[in-house]
Coordinates of C-alpha atoms and ligand atoms in Angstrom, one line a residue:
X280 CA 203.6 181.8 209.9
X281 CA 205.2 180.0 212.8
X282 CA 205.9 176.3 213.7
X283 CA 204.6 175.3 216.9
X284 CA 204.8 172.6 219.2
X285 CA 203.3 171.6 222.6
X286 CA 202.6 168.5 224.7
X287 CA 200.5 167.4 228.0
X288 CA 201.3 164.5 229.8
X289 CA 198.3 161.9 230.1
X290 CA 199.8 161.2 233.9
X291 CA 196.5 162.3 235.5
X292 CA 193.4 164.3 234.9
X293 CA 194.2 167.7 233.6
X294 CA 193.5 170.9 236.0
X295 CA 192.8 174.2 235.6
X296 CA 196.5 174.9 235.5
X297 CA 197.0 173.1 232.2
X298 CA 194.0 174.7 230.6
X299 CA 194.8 178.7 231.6
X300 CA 198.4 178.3 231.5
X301 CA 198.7 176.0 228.7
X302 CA 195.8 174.3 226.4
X303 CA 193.5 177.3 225.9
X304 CA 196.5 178.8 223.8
X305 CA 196.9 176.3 221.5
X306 CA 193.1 176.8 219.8
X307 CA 193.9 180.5 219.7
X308 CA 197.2 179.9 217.8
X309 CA 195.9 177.2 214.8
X310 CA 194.6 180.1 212.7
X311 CA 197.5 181.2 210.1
X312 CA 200.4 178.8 211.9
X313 CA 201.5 174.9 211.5
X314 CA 201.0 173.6 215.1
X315 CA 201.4 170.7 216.6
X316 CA 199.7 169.2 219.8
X317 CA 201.1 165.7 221.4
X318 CA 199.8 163.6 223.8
X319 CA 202.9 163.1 225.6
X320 CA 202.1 159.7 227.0
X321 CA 206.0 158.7 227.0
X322 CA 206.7 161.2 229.3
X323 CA 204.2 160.3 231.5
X324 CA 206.1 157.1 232.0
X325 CA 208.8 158.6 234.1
X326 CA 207.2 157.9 237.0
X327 CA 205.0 154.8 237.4
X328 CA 201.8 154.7 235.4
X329 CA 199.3 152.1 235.5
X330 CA 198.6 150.7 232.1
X331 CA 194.9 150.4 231.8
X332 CA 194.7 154.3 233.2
X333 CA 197.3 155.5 230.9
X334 CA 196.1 154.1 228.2
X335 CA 193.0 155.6 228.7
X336 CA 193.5 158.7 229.7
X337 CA 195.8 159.3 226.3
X338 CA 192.2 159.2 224.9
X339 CA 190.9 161.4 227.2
X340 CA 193.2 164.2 226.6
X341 CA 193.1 164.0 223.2
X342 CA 189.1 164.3 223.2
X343 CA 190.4 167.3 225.9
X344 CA 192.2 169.1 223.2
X345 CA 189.6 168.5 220.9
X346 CA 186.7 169.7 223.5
X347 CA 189.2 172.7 224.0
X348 CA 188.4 174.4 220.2
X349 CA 191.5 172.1 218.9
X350 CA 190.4 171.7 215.0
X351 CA 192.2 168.6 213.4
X352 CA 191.6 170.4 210.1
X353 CA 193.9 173.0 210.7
X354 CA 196.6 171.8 213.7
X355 CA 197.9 168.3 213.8
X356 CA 196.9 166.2 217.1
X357 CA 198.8 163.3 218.0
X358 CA 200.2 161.1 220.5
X359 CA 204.4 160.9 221.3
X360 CA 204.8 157.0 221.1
X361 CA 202.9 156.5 217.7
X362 CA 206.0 159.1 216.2
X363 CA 209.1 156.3 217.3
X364 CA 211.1 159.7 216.0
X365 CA 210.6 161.4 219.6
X366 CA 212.4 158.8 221.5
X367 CA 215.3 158.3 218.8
X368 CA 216.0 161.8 218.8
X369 CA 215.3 162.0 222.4
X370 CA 218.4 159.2 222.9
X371 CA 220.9 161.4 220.8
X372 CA 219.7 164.5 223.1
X373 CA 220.2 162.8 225.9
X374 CA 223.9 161.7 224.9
X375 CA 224.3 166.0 224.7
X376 CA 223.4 166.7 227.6
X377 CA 225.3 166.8 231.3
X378 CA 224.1 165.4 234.3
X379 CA 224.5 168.5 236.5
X380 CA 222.1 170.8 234.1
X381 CA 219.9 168.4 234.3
X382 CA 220.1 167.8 238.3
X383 CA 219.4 171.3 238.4
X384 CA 216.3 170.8 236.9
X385 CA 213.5 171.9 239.7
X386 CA 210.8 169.4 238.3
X387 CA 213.7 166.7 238.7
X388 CA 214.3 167.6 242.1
X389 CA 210.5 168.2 243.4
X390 CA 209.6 164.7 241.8
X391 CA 213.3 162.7 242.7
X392 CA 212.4 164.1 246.2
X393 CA 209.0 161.7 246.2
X394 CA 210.4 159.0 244.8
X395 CA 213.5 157.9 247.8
X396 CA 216.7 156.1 246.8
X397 CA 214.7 154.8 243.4
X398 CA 214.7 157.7 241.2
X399 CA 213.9 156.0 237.4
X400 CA 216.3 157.8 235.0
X401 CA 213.8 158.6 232.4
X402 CA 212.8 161.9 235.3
X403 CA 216.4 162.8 234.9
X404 CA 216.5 162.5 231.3
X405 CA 212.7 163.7 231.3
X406 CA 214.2 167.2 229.5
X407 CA 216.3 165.6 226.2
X408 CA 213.2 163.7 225.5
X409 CA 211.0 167.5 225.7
X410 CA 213.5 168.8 223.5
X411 CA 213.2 166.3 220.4
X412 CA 209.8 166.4 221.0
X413 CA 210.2 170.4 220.0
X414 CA 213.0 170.3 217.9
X415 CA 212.0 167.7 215.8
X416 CA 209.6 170.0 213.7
X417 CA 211.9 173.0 213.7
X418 CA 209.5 175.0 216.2
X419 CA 209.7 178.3 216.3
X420 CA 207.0 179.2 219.3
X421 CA 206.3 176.5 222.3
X422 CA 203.3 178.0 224.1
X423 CA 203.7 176.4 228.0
X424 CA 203.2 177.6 231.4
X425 CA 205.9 179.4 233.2
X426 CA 206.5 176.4 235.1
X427 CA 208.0 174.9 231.6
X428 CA 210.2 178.0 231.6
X429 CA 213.5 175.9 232.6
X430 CA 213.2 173.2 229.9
X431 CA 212.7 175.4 227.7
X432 CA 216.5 177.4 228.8
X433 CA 217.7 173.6 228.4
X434 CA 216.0 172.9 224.9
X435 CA 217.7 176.4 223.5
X436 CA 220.8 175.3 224.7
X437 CA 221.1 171.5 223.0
X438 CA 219.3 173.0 220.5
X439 CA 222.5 175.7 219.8
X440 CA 225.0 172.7 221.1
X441 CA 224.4 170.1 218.6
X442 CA 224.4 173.6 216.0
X443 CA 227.5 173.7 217.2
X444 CA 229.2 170.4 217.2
X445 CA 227.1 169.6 213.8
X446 CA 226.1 172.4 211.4
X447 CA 222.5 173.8 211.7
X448 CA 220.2 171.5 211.9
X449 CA 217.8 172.8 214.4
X450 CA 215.7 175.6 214.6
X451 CA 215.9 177.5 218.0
X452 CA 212.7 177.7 219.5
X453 CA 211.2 180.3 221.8
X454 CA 208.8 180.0 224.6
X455 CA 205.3 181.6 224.5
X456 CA 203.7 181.9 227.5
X457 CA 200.3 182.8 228.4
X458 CA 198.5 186.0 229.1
X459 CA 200.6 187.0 232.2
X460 CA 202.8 184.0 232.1
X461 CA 199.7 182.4 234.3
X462 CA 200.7 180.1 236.8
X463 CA 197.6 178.6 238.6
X464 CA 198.8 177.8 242.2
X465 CA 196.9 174.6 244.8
X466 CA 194.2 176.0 246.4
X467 CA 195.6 174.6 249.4
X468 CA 198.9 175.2 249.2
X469 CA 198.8 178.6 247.1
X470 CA 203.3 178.6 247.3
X471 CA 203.2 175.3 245.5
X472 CA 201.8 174.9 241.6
X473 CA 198.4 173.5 241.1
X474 CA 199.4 169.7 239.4
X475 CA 197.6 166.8 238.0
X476 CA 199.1 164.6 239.6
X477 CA 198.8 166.0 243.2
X478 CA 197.5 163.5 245.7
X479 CA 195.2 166.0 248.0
X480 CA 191.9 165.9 245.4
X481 CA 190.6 169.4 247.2
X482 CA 193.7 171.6 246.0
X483 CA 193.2 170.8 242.7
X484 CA 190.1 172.1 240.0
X485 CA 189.9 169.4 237.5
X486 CA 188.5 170.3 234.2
X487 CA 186.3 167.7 234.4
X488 CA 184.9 168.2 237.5
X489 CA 181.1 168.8 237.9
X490 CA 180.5 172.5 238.9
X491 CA 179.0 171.8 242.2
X492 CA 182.8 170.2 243.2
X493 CA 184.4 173.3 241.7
X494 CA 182.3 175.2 243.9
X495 CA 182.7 173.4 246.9
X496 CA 186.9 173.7 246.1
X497 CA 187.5 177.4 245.6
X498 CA 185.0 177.8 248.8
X499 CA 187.3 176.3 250.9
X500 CA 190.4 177.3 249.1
X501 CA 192.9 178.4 251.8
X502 CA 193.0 182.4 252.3
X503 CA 194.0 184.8 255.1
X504 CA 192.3 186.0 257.9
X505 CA 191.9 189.8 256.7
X506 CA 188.8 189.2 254.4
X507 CA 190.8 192.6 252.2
X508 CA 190.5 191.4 248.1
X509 CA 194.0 192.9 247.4
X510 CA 197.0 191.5 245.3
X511 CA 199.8 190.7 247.8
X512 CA 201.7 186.7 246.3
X513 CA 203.9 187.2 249.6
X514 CA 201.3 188.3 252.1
X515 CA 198.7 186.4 250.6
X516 CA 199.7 183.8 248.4
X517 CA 195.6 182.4 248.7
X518 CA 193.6 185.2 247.7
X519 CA 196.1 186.5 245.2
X520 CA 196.3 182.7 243.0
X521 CA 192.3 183.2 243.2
X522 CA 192.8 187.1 241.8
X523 CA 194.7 185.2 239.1
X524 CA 192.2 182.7 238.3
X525 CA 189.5 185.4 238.3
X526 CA 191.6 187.6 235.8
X527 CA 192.5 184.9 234.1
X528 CA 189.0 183.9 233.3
X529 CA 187.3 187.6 233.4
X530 CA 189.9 189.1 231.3
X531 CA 190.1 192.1 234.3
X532 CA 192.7 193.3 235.7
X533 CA 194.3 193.0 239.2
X534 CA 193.4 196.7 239.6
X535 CA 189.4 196.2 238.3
X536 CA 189.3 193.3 240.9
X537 CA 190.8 195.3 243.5
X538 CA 188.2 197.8 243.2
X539 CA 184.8 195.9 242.9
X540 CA 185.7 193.5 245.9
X541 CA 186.9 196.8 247.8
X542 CA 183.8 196.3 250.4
X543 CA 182.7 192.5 249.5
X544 CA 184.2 190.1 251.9
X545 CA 186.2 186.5 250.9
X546 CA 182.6 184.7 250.5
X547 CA 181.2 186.7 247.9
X548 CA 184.3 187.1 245.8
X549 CA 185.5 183.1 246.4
X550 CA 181.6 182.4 245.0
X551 CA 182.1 184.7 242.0
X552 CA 185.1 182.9 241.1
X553 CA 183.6 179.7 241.5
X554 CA 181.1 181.0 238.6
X555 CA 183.4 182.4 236.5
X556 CA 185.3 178.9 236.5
X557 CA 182.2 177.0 236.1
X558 CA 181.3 179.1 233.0
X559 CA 184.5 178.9 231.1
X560 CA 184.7 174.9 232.1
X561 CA 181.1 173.7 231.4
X562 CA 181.1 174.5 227.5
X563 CA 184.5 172.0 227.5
X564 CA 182.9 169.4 229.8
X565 CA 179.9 169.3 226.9
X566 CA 182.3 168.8 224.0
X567 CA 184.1 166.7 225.7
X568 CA 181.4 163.8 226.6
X569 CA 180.5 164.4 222.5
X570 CA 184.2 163.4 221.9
X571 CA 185.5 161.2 224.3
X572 CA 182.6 158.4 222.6
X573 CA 183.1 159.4 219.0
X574 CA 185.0 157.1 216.4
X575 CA 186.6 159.8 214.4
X576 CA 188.5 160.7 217.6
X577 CA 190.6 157.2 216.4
X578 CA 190.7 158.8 213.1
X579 CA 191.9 162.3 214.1
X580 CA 195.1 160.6 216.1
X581 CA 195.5 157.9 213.2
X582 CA 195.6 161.1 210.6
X583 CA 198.1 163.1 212.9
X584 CA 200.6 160.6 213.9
X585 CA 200.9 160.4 210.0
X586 CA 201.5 164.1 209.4
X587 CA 203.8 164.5 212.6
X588 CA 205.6 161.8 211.7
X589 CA 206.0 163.2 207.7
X590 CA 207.6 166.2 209.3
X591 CA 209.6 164.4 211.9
X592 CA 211.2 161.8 209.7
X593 CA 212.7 165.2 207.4
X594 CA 214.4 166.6 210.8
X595 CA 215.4 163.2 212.0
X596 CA 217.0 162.0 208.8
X597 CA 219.3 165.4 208.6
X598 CA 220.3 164.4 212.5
X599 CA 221.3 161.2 211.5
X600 CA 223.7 162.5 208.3
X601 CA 225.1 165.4 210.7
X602 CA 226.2 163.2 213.4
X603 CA 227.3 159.9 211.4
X604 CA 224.9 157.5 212.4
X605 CA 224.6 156.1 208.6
X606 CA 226.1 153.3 206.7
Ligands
AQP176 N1 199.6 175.2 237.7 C1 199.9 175.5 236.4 N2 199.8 176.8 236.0 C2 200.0 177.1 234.7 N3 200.4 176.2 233.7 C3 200.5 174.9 234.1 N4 200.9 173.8 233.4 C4 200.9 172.7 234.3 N5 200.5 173.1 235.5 C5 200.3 174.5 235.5 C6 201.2 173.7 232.0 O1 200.4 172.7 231.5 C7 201.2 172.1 230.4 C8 201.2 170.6 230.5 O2 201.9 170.2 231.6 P1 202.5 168.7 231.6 O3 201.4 167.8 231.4 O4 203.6 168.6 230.7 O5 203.0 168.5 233.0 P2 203.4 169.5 234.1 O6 203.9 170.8 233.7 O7 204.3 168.7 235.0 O8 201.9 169.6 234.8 P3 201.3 168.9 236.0 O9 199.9 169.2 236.0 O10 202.1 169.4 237.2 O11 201.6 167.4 235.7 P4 202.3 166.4 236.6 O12 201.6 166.5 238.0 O13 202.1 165.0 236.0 O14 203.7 166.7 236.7 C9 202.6 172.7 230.4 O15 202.6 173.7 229.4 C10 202.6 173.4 231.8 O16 203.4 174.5 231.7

């Protein structure tokens, strides 16, 4: 049996990215492990959030991981703010780590670039805060998307680093990334990742979005000009994130696409994969709209933020005695 941890950020309305490189993991790893999903709503604070949104779309993506196959019975769902011991161990991470690791940070760099000469401080310290989030249930697995791959290098090493200066206290955690270490790309910029919080609406899928939208997306997804179906991420950065979604969603291979498109042109493949999306996406959207209205969702996060913060308080404690911050 393995501990493990994730989070999603409430900071916009989750894609297809987060579901195949992240959230479809999580249901397949509840049977026979401890897990624990957070809504990681003080990390979405980093950059400017509006308060009515964020506050509602913390409920959303809980009723998201819940749609998902999440089963409260057997993982613990909760949200980051309503366990105070994320932030306190986040401080104490932060006070271990050095500036230039974490300027290195590409996340810190894409987002600092957007934000001119007022960068907020929480971006830079955005990685501390991710790994007391992890350590602070001694994780073993953190299933994420490749793009998480870096925090993850920086989590191992304040994780060994306090070892160090301390005594063990903290269980190193590995990363566990998807089938493929998927990485869905925009469908308009296929060099760049697919993000929630990307301001062009048309190079994004949304998980929510109705399947005539999803359709009318991957249609006009950009592509090349030589109509071939074949995996090429230099040549053809387009049709190759669409091969990816398509295998992703399919379960074929590269080769198995390769092969049935051989003489079908972009049109019918793009529709195919429009329908393959739709049909993995439409059985969430109908849990979801059960969910999102239901009172026991309350219950559920209530319930969780209890048994996170149980385990949290053990881990935190320990911290405390190892570094000297008791009376
Ligand atoms: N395009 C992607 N392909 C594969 N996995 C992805 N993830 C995100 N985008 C892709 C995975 O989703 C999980 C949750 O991500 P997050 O909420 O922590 O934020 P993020 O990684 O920064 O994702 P976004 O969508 O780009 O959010 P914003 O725009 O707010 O920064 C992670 O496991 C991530 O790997």
């Amino acid at each position: 049996m393995s501990i493990i941890f994730s989070g999603i950020q409430p900071s916009g309305e989750l894609t297809l990215g987060n579901y195949l490189g992240a959230l479809r993991n999580f249901s397949k790893m509840q049977d026979g492990n401890e897990c624990y999903y957070c809504v990681v709503n003080q990390h979405a604070i980093t950059v400017p959030q509006e308060p009515a949104m964020l506050h509602e779309r913390t409920r959303q993506l809980a009723a998201i991981y819940l749609a998902a196959g999440l089963d409260p019975q057997k993982a613990t769902l909760f949200v980051q703010s309503e366990v105070p011991e994320h932030v306190q161990l986040g401080w104490i991470m932060t006070t271990l780590s050095y500036v230039g690791e974490l300027e290195r940070m590409t996340q810190y760099k894409d987002k600092a670039a957007k934000r001119g000469d007022s960068i907020p401080a929480g971006l830079l310290a955005y990685p501390p805060l991710m790994a007391a989030d992890i350590l602070l249930y001694q994780t073993n697995l953190v299933p994420v998307g490749d793009d998480q791959k870096q925090h993850m290098e920086i989590t191992r090493d304040l994780a060994q680093r306090f070892n160090r200066l301390y005594g063990e206290v903290f269980t190193i955690p590995d990363i566990l990334l998807g089938q493929d270490g998927t990485r869905v790309m925009s469908l308009q910029e296929p060099t760049k990742k697919m993000s929630k919080s990307d301001e062009n609406r048309t190079a994004t899928v949304y998980l929510l979005d109705a399947p005539k939208d999803i359709e009318k997306k991957i249609k006009r997804a950009q592509t090349d000009s030589d109509n071939a179906v074949r995996y090429d991420v230099q040549a053809k950065p387009g049709i190759s994130n669409l091969m990816d979604i398509f295998a992703a969603v399919t379960d074929k291979s590269h080769e198995t696409i390769e092969r049935e498109y051989a003489d079908k042109g972009y049109g019918t493949f793009k529709k195919d994969v429009a329908d393959a999306v739709v049909s993995v996406l439409e059985p969430i959207q109908q849990r979801y709209e059960e969910m999102i209205g239901a009172p026991e969702l309350d219950e559920i996060l209530t319930q969780g933020a209890e048994k996170a913060r149980a385990k949290a308080a053990v881990t935190y404690e320990k911290v405390l005695h190892a570094i000297g911050l008791y009376r």
